[in-house]
Coordinates of C-alpha atoms and ligand atoms in Angstrom, one line a residue:
X1 CA 32.6 16.2 33.6
X2 CA 29.3 17.6 32.1
X3 CA 27.7 15.5 29.4
X4 CA 27.9 16.9 25.8
X5 CA 24.7 17.8 24.1
X6 CA 23.9 16.5 20.7
X7 CA 21.5 17.1 18.1
X8 CA 20.8 14.3 15.6
X9 CA 19.7 15.3 12.2
X10 CA 18.0 12.3 10.4
X11 CA 17.9 13.1 6.6
X12 CA 14.9 11.3 5.0
X13 CA 13.8 13.6 2.5
X14 CA 14.8 11.6 -0.6
X15 CA 11.9 10.4 -3.0
X16 CA 13.1 6.7 -2.7
X17 CA 11.5 6.1 -6.3
X18 CA 13.5 3.0 -6.6
X19 CA 11.5 1.5 -3.8
X20 CA 8.3 1.8 -6.1
X21 CA 6.2 2.7 -3.1
X22 CA 3.6 5.0 -2.0
X23 CA 5.1 5.2 1.2
X24 CA 8.3 7.3 2.2
X25 CA 11.2 4.9 1.8
X26 CA 12.3 5.4 5.3
X27 CA 8.9 4.0 6.7
X28 CA 9.8 0.5 5.1
X29 CA 10.5 -1.7 8.1
X30 CA 13.7 -3.9 9.1
X31 CA 12.8 -6.8 11.8
X32 CA 9.3 -5.0 11.8
X33 CA 10.5 -1.4 12.4
X34 CA 10.7 1.5 10.2
X35 CA 14.3 2.0 8.9
X36 CA 14.0 5.8 10.2
X37 CA 12.9 4.4 13.6
X38 CA 16.2 2.0 13.6
X39 CA 18.2 5.1 12.9
X40 CA 16.6 7.2 15.5
X41 CA 17.0 4.5 18.1
X42 CA 20.6 4.1 17.3
X43 CA 21.2 8.0 18.0
X44 CA 19.2 7.9 21.2
X45 CA 21.5 5.0 22.4
X46 CA 24.5 6.9 21.5
X47 CA 23.5 9.4 24.1
X48 CA 22.1 12.0 21.8
X49 CA 18.8 13.7 23.2
X50 CA 17.7 15.8 20.6
X51 CA 16.4 15.0 16.9
X52 CA 15.7 17.1 13.8
X53 CA 14.0 15.2 10.9
X54 CA 14.3 16.2 7.6
X55 CA 11.6 15.0 5.3
X56 CA 10.1 15.5 2.0
X57 CA 6.7 13.6 2.3
X58 CA 4.8 11.6 4.9
X59 CA 6.1 13.9 7.5
X60 CA 3.4 12.8 10.0
X61 CA 3.9 9.4 9.2
X62 CA 7.8 9.7 9.5
X63 CA 7.4 11.6 12.8
X64 CA 5.0 9.0 14.2
X65 CA 7.4 6.2 13.4
X66 CA 10.4 7.8 15.2
X67 CA 8.4 8.9 18.3
X68 CA 8.9 5.9 20.5
X69 CA 12.8 6.7 20.4
X70 CA 12.4 10.5 19.8
X71 CA 9.2 11.7 21.4
X72 CA 10.2 15.4 21.0
X73 CA 11.6 15.1 17.2
X74 CA 11.2 18.3 15.3
X75 CA 10.3 17.9 11.8
X76 CA 11.6 19.9 9.0
X77 CA 10.3 19.9 5.6
X78 CA 13.0 20.1 2.6
X79 CA 10.6 21.2 -0.3
X80 CA 13.7 21.0 -3.0
X81 CA 16.2 18.4 -3.0
X82 CA 19.3 20.3 -3.5
X83 CA 21.8 17.9 -2.0
X84 CA 22.9 16.7 1.6
X85 CA 24.3 19.9 2.7
X86 CA 21.2 21.8 1.9
X87 CA 19.1 19.0 3.5
X88 CA 20.9 19.5 6.8
X89 CA 20.6 23.1 6.7
X90 CA 16.6 22.6 6.4
X91 CA 17.3 22.0 10.2
X92 CA 18.8 25.3 10.6
X93 CA 16.4 26.2 13.4
X94 CA 17.3 23.2 15.6
X95 CA 21.3 23.6 14.8
X96 CA 21.1 27.4 15.8
X97 CA 19.9 26.3 19.2
X98 CA 23.3 25.6 20.0
X99 CA 24.5 21.8 20.8
X100 CA 28.0 20.5 21.6
X101 CA 27.7 18.0 19.0
X102 CA 25.7 17.5 15.6
X103 CA 25.0 14.2 14.1
X104 CA 24.1 13.7 10.5
X105 CA 22.4 10.4 10.0
X106 CA 20.7 9.0 6.8
X107 CA 17.1 7.7 7.4
X108 CA 17.9 4.8 4.7
X109 CA 20.8 3.5 6.8
X110 CA 19.0 1.2 9.2
X111 CA 21.9 -0.8 10.3
X112 CA 23.9 1.9 11.9
X113 CA 25.4 1.0 15.2
X114 CA 24.8 3.3 18.3
X115 CA 28.6 2.4 19.3
X116 CA 29.9 3.7 15.8
X117 CA 28.0 7.0 16.5
X118 CA 29.3 7.2 20.0
X119 CA 32.6 6.5 18.7
X120 CA 32.3 9.6 16.4
X121 CA 31.2 11.8 19.2
X122 CA 34.0 10.7 21.3
X123 CA 36.3 12.0 18.5
X124 CA 34.5 15.3 18.9
X125 CA 35.1 15.3 22.7
X126 CA 38.8 14.9 21.9
X127 CA 39.0 18.0 19.7
X128 CA 38.1 17.1 16.1
X129 CA 35.7 19.4 14.4
X130 CA 34.3 16.9 11.8
X131 CA 34.3 13.1 12.0
X132 CA 33.5 11.1 8.8
X133 CA 32.4 7.4 9.3
X134 CA 34.4 5.7 6.3
X135 CA 34.6 2.3 5.3
X136 CA 36.7 0.2 3.0
X137 CA 35.4 -1.6 0.0
X138 CA 36.7 -3.2 -3.2
X139 CA 34.2 -1.7 -5.1
X140 CA 34.2 2.0 -4.5
X141 CA 32.2 3.2 -7.3
X142 CA 29.5 5.7 -6.6
X143 CA 30.9 6.5 -3.1
X144 CA 32.6 9.9 -1.9
X145 CA 36.5 9.1 -1.5
X146 CA 38.3 9.9 1.6
X147 CA 41.3 11.8 0.7
X148 CA 43.9 11.3 3.6
X149 CA 47.4 13.0 3.5
X150 CA 50.0 12.4 6.2
X151 CA 47.3 10.4 8.4
X152 CA 44.9 13.4 7.8
X153 CA 41.5 13.8 6.3
X154 CA 41.9 16.7 3.8
X155 CA 38.7 16.3 1.6
X156 CA 36.0 14.0 0.3
X157 CA 35.7 13.9 -3.4
X158 CA 32.4 12.4 -4.8
X159 CA 32.4 9.9 -7.4
X160 CA 31.3 12.0 -10.4
X161 CA 34.0 14.9 -9.4
X162 CA 37.0 12.4 -8.8
X163 CA 39.9 12.2 -10.8
X164 CA 41.1 8.7 -12.1
X165 CA 43.7 8.4 -9.3
X166 CA 41.0 9.6 -6.7
X167 CA 38.7 7.0 -8.1
X168 CA 41.4 4.2 -7.3
X169 CA 40.8 5.0 -3.7
X170 CA 39.0 2.2 -1.7
X171 CA 38.5 4.2 1.6
X172 CA 34.9 5.7 1.2
X173 CA 32.4 7.8 2.8
X174 CA 29.8 6.1 4.8
X175 CA 27.7 9.3 4.4
X176 CA 27.3 9.8 8.3
X177 CA 29.0 12.5 10.2
X178 CA 29.6 14.1 13.3
X179 CA 30.0 18.0 13.5
X180 CA 31.4 20.3 16.3
X181 CA 28.0 22.2 17.0
X182 CA 29.9 25.4 17.4
X183 CA 31.2 25.5 13.7
X184 CA 28.5 23.7 12.0
X185 CA 26.4 26.8 10.6
X186 CA 29.5 28.3 9.4
X187 CA 30.8 25.3 7.8
X188 CA 27.7 24.3 6.3
X189 CA 26.9 27.7 5.0
X190 CA 30.2 28.0 3.0
X191 CA 29.0 25.0 1.0
X192 CA 28.6 25.9 -2.8
X193 CA 27.1 23.9 -5.5
X194 CA 29.7 24.2 -8.2
X195 CA 30.1 20.5 -9.0
X196 CA 29.1 17.7 -11.6
X197 CA 25.8 17.3 -9.8
X198 CA 25.2 20.8 -9.1
X199 CA 24.0 19.9 -5.4
X200 CA 25.3 21.3 -2.0
X201 CA 27.5 18.6 -1.0
X202 CA 27.6 17.8 2.9
X203 CA 31.0 16.2 2.1
X204 CA 32.5 19.5 1.1
X205 CA 32.6 20.8 4.8
X206 CA 35.7 18.5 5.3
X207 CA 37.8 20.7 2.7
X208 CA 36.5 23.8 4.2
X209 CA 37.3 22.8 7.7
X210 CA 40.8 22.1 6.4
X211 CA 41.1 25.7 4.8
X212 CA 39.9 27.1 8.4
X213 CA 42.5 25.3 10.2
X214 CA 40.1 23.1 11.9
X215 CA 40.5 19.3 12.2
X216 CA 38.8 16.7 10.4
X217 CA 39.1 13.0 10.9
X218 CA 37.8 9.7 9.4
X219 CA 37.0 6.8 11.4
X220 CA 36.5 3.4 10.2
X221 CA 33.0 1.4 10.4
X222 CA 32.1 -2.1 9.0
X223 CA 30.5 -1.5 5.6
X224 CA 27.4 -3.4 6.7
X225 CA 26.7 -0.4 9.2
X226 CA 26.4 2.2 6.6
X227 CA 24.7 0.2 4.0
X228 CA 22.0 2.4 2.4
X229 CA 18.9 1.2 1.3
X230 CA 17.4 2.1 -2.4
X231 CA 15.3 -0.8 -3.4
X232 CA 13.4 -3.8 -2.0
X233 CA 16.3 -6.3 -2.9
X234 CA 18.4 -4.1 -0.8
X235 CA 15.9 -4.0 1.9
X236 CA 16.0 -7.8 2.0
X237 CA 19.7 -7.8 2.1
X238 CA 19.6 -5.4 5.2
X239 CA 17.0 -7.6 6.9
X240 CA 19.2 -10.7 6.3
X241 CA 22.2 -8.8 8.0
X242 CA 20.2 -7.5 10.8
X243 CA 18.7 -11.0 11.4
X244 CA 22.2 -12.6 11.4
X245 CA 23.5 -10.1 13.9
X246 CA 20.5 -10.6 16.0
X247 CA 20.8 -14.7 16.0
X248 CA 24.4 -14.2 16.8
X249 CA 23.7 -11.9 19.8
X250 CA 20.8 -14.3 21.0
X251 CA 23.2 -17.3 21.0
X252 CA 26.0 -15.3 22.8
X253 CA 23.5 -14.1 25.6
X254 CA 22.6 -18.1 26.1
X255 CA 19.7 -18.8 23.9
X256 CA 19.9 -22.1 21.9
X257 CA 18.9 -22.1 18.3
X258 CA 18.8 -25.5 16.8
X259 CA 18.9 -24.0 13.2
X260 CA 19.6 -20.5 13.5
X261 CA 19.1 -19.5 9.8
X262 CA 15.5 -20.5 10.1
X263 CA 14.5 -18.5 13.0
X264 CA 13.4 -14.8 12.4
X265 CA 13.3 -12.1 15.2
X266 CA 11.8 -8.7 15.8
X267 CA 13.8 -5.8 16.6
X268 CA 12.4 -5.9 20.2
X269 CA 12.4 -9.8 20.7
X270 CA 13.8 -10.8 24.3
X271 CA 14.6 -14.2 25.2
X272 CA 15.7 -15.6 28.5
X273 CA 18.9 -17.7 28.5
X274 CA 18.6 -21.4 28.4
X275 CA 15.5 -21.1 26.2
X276 CA 15.5 -23.4 23.1
X277 CA 14.1 -22.4 20.0
X278 CA 13.6 -25.1 17.5
X279 CA 13.7 -24.5 13.5
X280 CA 11.5 -22.3 11.6
X281 CA 9.9 -19.9 14.3
X282 CA 9.1 -16.5 13.6
X283 CA 8.8 -13.8 16.4
X284 CA 6.7 -10.8 15.5
X285 CA 7.0 -7.6 17.6
X286 CA 6.4 -7.6 21.3
X287 CA 7.6 -11.1 22.2
X288 CA 9.3 -11.5 25.7
X289 CA 10.4 -15.1 27.0
X290 CA 11.0 -14.3 30.7
X291 CA 12.6 -17.6 31.7
X292 CA 13.9 -20.6 30.0
X293 CA 11.4 -22.2 27.7
X294 CA 11.0 -24.3 24.7
X295 CA 9.9 -22.9 21.5
X296 CA 9.1 -25.8 19.1
X297 CA 9.2 -26.1 15.5
X298 CA 7.0 -23.9 13.1
X299 CA 5.6 -21.5 15.7
X300 CA 4.4 -18.1 15.1
X301 CA 4.6 -15.4 18.0
X302 CA 3.5 -11.9 18.3
X303 CA 2.9 -9.7 21.4
X304 CA 3.2 -12.7 23.9
X305 CA 4.9 -13.4 27.0
X306 CA 6.4 -16.7 27.6
X307 CA 7.6 -17.7 31.2
X308 CA 10.2 -20.4 32.5
X309 CA 9.4 -24.0 31.6
X310 CA 6.4 -23.1 29.3
X311 CA 6.2 -25.0 25.9
X312 CA 5.0 -23.5 22.9
X313 CA 4.1 -25.7 19.4
X314 CA 5.2 -27.1 17.2
X315 CA 2.8 -25.3 15.0
X316 CA 1.6 -22.9 17.5
X317 CA 0.4 -19.4 17.0
X318 CA 0.4 -16.8 19.9
X319 CA -1.3 -13.6 19.2
X320 CA -0.9 -10.3 21.1
X321 CA -2.0 -10.7 24.9
X322 CA -0.9 -14.2 24.9
X323 CA 0.4 -14.6 28.6
X324 CA 1.8 -18.2 29.1
X325 CA 2.9 -18.7 33.0
X326 CA 5.2 -21.3 34.4
X327 CA 5.1 -24.5 32.7
X328 CA 2.0 -23.7 30.6
X329 CA 1.8 -25.6 27.6
X330 CA 0.2 -24.7 24.2
X331 CA 0.6 -27.5 21.6
X332 CA 0.2 -28.1 17.9
X333 CA -2.5 -26.1 15.6
X334 CA -3.6 -24.1 18.7
X335 CA -4.1 -20.4 18.6
X336 CA -4.2 -18.3 21.7
X337 CA -5.0 -14.5 21.7
X338 CA -5.4 -12.2 24.9
X339 CA -5.3 -14.8 27.3
X340 CA -3.6 -16.2 30.5
X341 CA -2.8 -19.5 30.3
X342 CA -1.9 -19.9 34.1
X343 CA 0.8 -22.0 35.7
X344 CA 1.0 -25.7 34.2
X345 CA -2.1 -25.4 32.2
X346 CA -2.1 -27.3 29.1
X347 CA -3.8 -26.5 25.6
X348 CA -2.3 -29.1 23.6
X349 CA -4.4 -29.9 20.4
X350 CA -6.3 -27.8 17.6
X351 CA -7.8 -25.2 20.0
X352 CA -8.7 -21.5 19.9
X353 CA -8.5 -19.7 23.3
X354 CA -9.2 -15.9 22.7
X355 CA -10.0 -13.4 25.4
X356 CA -9.8 -15.7 28.5
X357 CA -8.4 -16.6 31.8
X358 CA -7.2 -20.3 31.8
X359 CA -6.7 -21.4 35.5
X360 CA -3.4 -23.2 36.8
X361 CA -3.2 -26.8 35.8
X362 CA -6.4 -26.5 33.8
X363 CA -6.6 -29.2 31.0
X364 CA -8.2 -27.9 27.7
X365 CA -9.0 -30.9 25.4
X366 CA -8.4 -31.2 21.9
X367 CA -10.7 -29.1 19.4
X368 CA -12.1 -26.6 22.3
X369 CA -13.0 -23.4 21.0
X370 CA -13.7 -20.1 23.0
X371 CA -16.6 -18.3 21.2
X372 CA -15.4 -14.9 22.0
X373 CA -17.0 -12.8 19.4
X374 CA -20.5 -12.5 18.6
X375 CA -19.9 -10.4 15.6
X376 CA -20.0 -7.1 17.5
X377 CA -18.2 -7.4 20.7
X378 CA -15.5 -9.7 22.3
X379 CA -16.7 -11.7 25.8
X380 CA -14.4 -13.3 28.3
X381 CA -14.2 -16.9 29.1
X382 CA -13.0 -17.7 32.6
X383 CA -11.9 -21.3 33.2
X384 CA -11.0 -22.1 37.1
X385 CA -8.0 -23.9 38.3
X386 CA -7.8 -27.6 37.7
X387 CA -11.0 -27.6 35.3
X388 CA -11.1 -30.3 32.7
X389 CA -12.7 -29.3 29.5
X390 CA -13.3 -32.3 27.3
X391 CA -12.4 -32.4 23.7
X392 CA -14.5 -30.5 20.9
X393 CA -16.3 -28.3 23.5
X394 CA -17.4 -24.9 22.4
X395 CA -17.7 -22.3 25.2
X396 CA -19.8 -19.5 24.3
X397 CA -18.6 -16.5 26.1
X398 CA -19.2 -14.7 28.4
X399 CA -18.9 -17.9 30.5
X400 CA -17.3 -18.9 33.6
X401 CA -16.3 -22.5 34.2
X402 CA -15.5 -23.1 38.1
X403 CA -12.5 -24.7 39.8
X404 CA -12.2 -28.0 39.6
X405 CA -15.2 -28.4 37.1
X406 CA -15.6 -31.1 34.3
X407 CA -17.1 -30.4 31.1
X408 CA -18.2 -33.5 29.0
X409 CA -16.7 -33.8 25.5
X410 CA -18.5 -32.3 22.5
X411 CA -20.4 -29.6 24.7
X412 CA -21.6 -26.2 23.6
X413 CA -21.7 -24.5 26.8
X414 CA -23.9 -21.3 27.3
X415 CA -24.2 -21.1 30.7
X416 CA -21.7 -21.0 33.8
X417 CA -20.5 -24.2 35.5
X418 CA -20.2 -24.2 39.1
X419 CA -16.8 -25.4 40.5
X420 CA -16.7 -29.4 40.7
X421 CA -19.5 -29.8 38.8
X422 CA -19.9 -31.8 35.6
X423 CA -21.6 -30.3 32.7
X424 CA -23.2 -32.1 30.0
X425 CA -24.5 -30.0 26.9
X426 CA -25.0 -32.5 24.2
X427 CA -27.6 -34.7 23.0
X428 CA -27.8 -38.3 24.6
X429 CA -26.5 -41.1 22.8
X430 CA -29.0 -43.7 21.5
X431 CA -28.1 -47.3 20.5
X432 CA -30.6 -49.2 18.3
X433 CA -29.4 -52.8 18.4
X434 CA -29.5 -54.7 15.1
X435 CA -30.6 -51.6 13.2
X436 CA -27.4 -51.5 10.9
X437 CA -28.0 -54.8 9.5
X438 CA -31.8 -53.9 8.8
X439 CA -30.7 -50.6 7.1
X440 CA -28.4 -52.5 4.7
X441 CA -30.9 -54.7 3.6
X442 CA -33.2 -52.0 2.8
X443 CA -30.7 -50.1 0.9
X444 CA -29.6 -53.3 -1.1
X445 CA -33.3 -54.0 -1.9
X446 CA -34.1 -50.2 -3.2
X447 CA -30.7 -50.7 -5.8
X448 CA -32.4 -53.7 -7.4
Ligands
UD1_1 C1 26.2 10.4 0.0 C2 27.6 11.3 -0.1 C3 28.8 10.2 -0.4 C4 28.6 8.9 0.3 C5 27.3 8.0 0.2 C6 27.1 7.0 1.0 C7 27.2 13.5 -0.2 C8 27.3 14.9 -1.0 N1 27.7 12.1 -0.5 O1 26.1 10.2 -1.5 O2 29.9 10.8 -0.4 O3 29.7 7.9 -0.1 O4 26.2 9.1 0.7 O5 26.0 6.3 0.9 O6 26.7 13.6 1.0 N2 18.9 13.5 1.2 C9 18.0 14.5 1.6 N3 17.9 15.7 0.8 C10 18.8 15.8 -0.3 C11 19.8 15.0 -0.6 C12 19.7 13.8 0.0 O7 17.4 14.4 2.4 O8 18.6 16.9 -0.8 C13 19.1 12.4 2.0 C14 18.5 11.0 1.0 O9 17.4 10.7 1.4 C15 19.7 10.1 1.6 C16 20.9 10.8 2.0 O10 20.3 12.1 2.2 O11 19.2 9.3 2.8 C17 22.1 10.5 1.1 O12 21.6 11.3 -0.2 P1 22.1 10.4 -1.6 O13 21.7 11.4 -2.5 O14 21.7 9.0 -1.4 O15 23.6 10.6 -1.4 P2 24.7 9.7 -2.2 O16 24.7 10.3 -3.6 O17 24.5 8.5 -1.9
CA2 CA1 22.9 6.9 -1.1

C-alpha cells in the first residue's frame, strides 16, 4: 500500500487580542515550545509531510518557530480575517498542488494529539470525505454543534446561528478537520458568508458535502485535545494539562517522581527509567538524563546531560552544556555551565564551574570558582583526573591543573599546575603570640 500524502494547514491568522501581547498568540509557549510548533509537531507525527501556515502577523517568527518540525513550511498571509474557510483558502496554492489528505488545524490548539490526527486521516483512507473532530461537553455555548442524523454527520451549526433545539446539543466541533484532498477546493469554494457573523465558515463544508452525496463523519476526541487558547489564563490551564500528561507518561515509562505536581518538564525532556526526581525540580529545554540518576530537590536544569548514577542537587543549577558523566556529583548551590564533569568527579558545595573540563574522580572543594570570563571572552579551565582543588579557590582561566595535582585552599591560581604538584597561591599565615591581649588593652585604654 502506498502512503497517502497529506498537507497540514495551520491557521494562525487570528489577532489574539485577548493575550494582550506584542507577539502573535501562537508564539506563546507551552512547556517551552511555541503553540504553533506543538501543532506542527503533532501534524508531522501523524505522518503529514507538507505544511502550510496561514498567518496575519509575525510571519517570519511563526515560520521560524515551526521550522524544527516543518522546515519546508510555506507561509500564506491572510490579510483580511473573513472566517475559517477564507483562512484555509489563503493556502489555495498549496491545496491545488494535490494531496490525498488535507488536515486543517488551529495554531492556538497546542494540546492536539498526533494519534487523534492520525485517526482522522485513517477515516479518510476508509472513504470519508470530511472528518470532523468532535468532543462532548456539558457547556457547549460558543461551539459549533454537530448535527447527527441516523448516525451520520449532516451539518455543523455555529452557536450564533443555532436554533434552541440545536443549542441543546452537547456534541461539539473541536474545530479541526480532515478533508479528502480531491474535493477540498470544490467544497471550500462553495462556502458563502450568509450567516450571523457574515463570515466564511469552514464548518459549512459538512452540509455542502452532504448535498453532493459525499460522506462526512465525526470522530470523538478528548475535550482537552482541542482546547483553544485565547488568553494567559487559558495558556496556564493548557500548560497545567500538558505538565500533568507529561508527568503521567514519565512515571509510566519508569521514572520515579516523589511529588509529581511540583516537577516541571520541558517539551523535549528525556529521562531514563529508574531515575528518581525529588520535589520542586524544573527542567528547561534540552535536558537528557541518559541513565538512572537522582535529581534532588529544588534543582534547575537546562540544556544539560546527566548520566547513570549521577547526582544533582539539592539546589543545583545545570546550565546549557553541562555534561555530567557516570556517578558525577553536583551538589547544593553549585552552578555548572558548558562543562564536562567526568566520571565520579565531585562538585559538591557552593561552586561555579563554567567552560571547563573536570577530570574523572577530581574533587572540587567548597566555594571553588572558575573565573572564565574577563569581560570580553570566555576561557577554558582544564582540571586533570584525580586532581584536588582546595576550598575557596579561584581558577583564573585559561588554566590547566594537571592530573593528580593538589591546590591549596584559598588559592587564586593564574598559572598552570603540573600533574602531581601542590600549588599554593595565597599569603602565608603569620601568628603573633600574645598580641591579641596587647591589642585588647590598647583598645580599652583608648575608650577611657
Ligand atoms: C471555530 C469553529 C467552531 C468550533 C470552534 C472550536 C468555525 C466557523 N467555527 O469557531 O465550530 O466549535 O472553532 O474552538 O470554524 N482564523 C484565521 N482566520 C480567520 C478566522 C479564524 O486564521 O479569518 C483562525 C483563528 O486564529 C483560530 C481558528 O482559526 O486559530 C479558529 O477561529 P475562531 O474565530 O476562534 O473560531 P471559533 O469561533 O472559535
Ligand atoms: Ca476559537
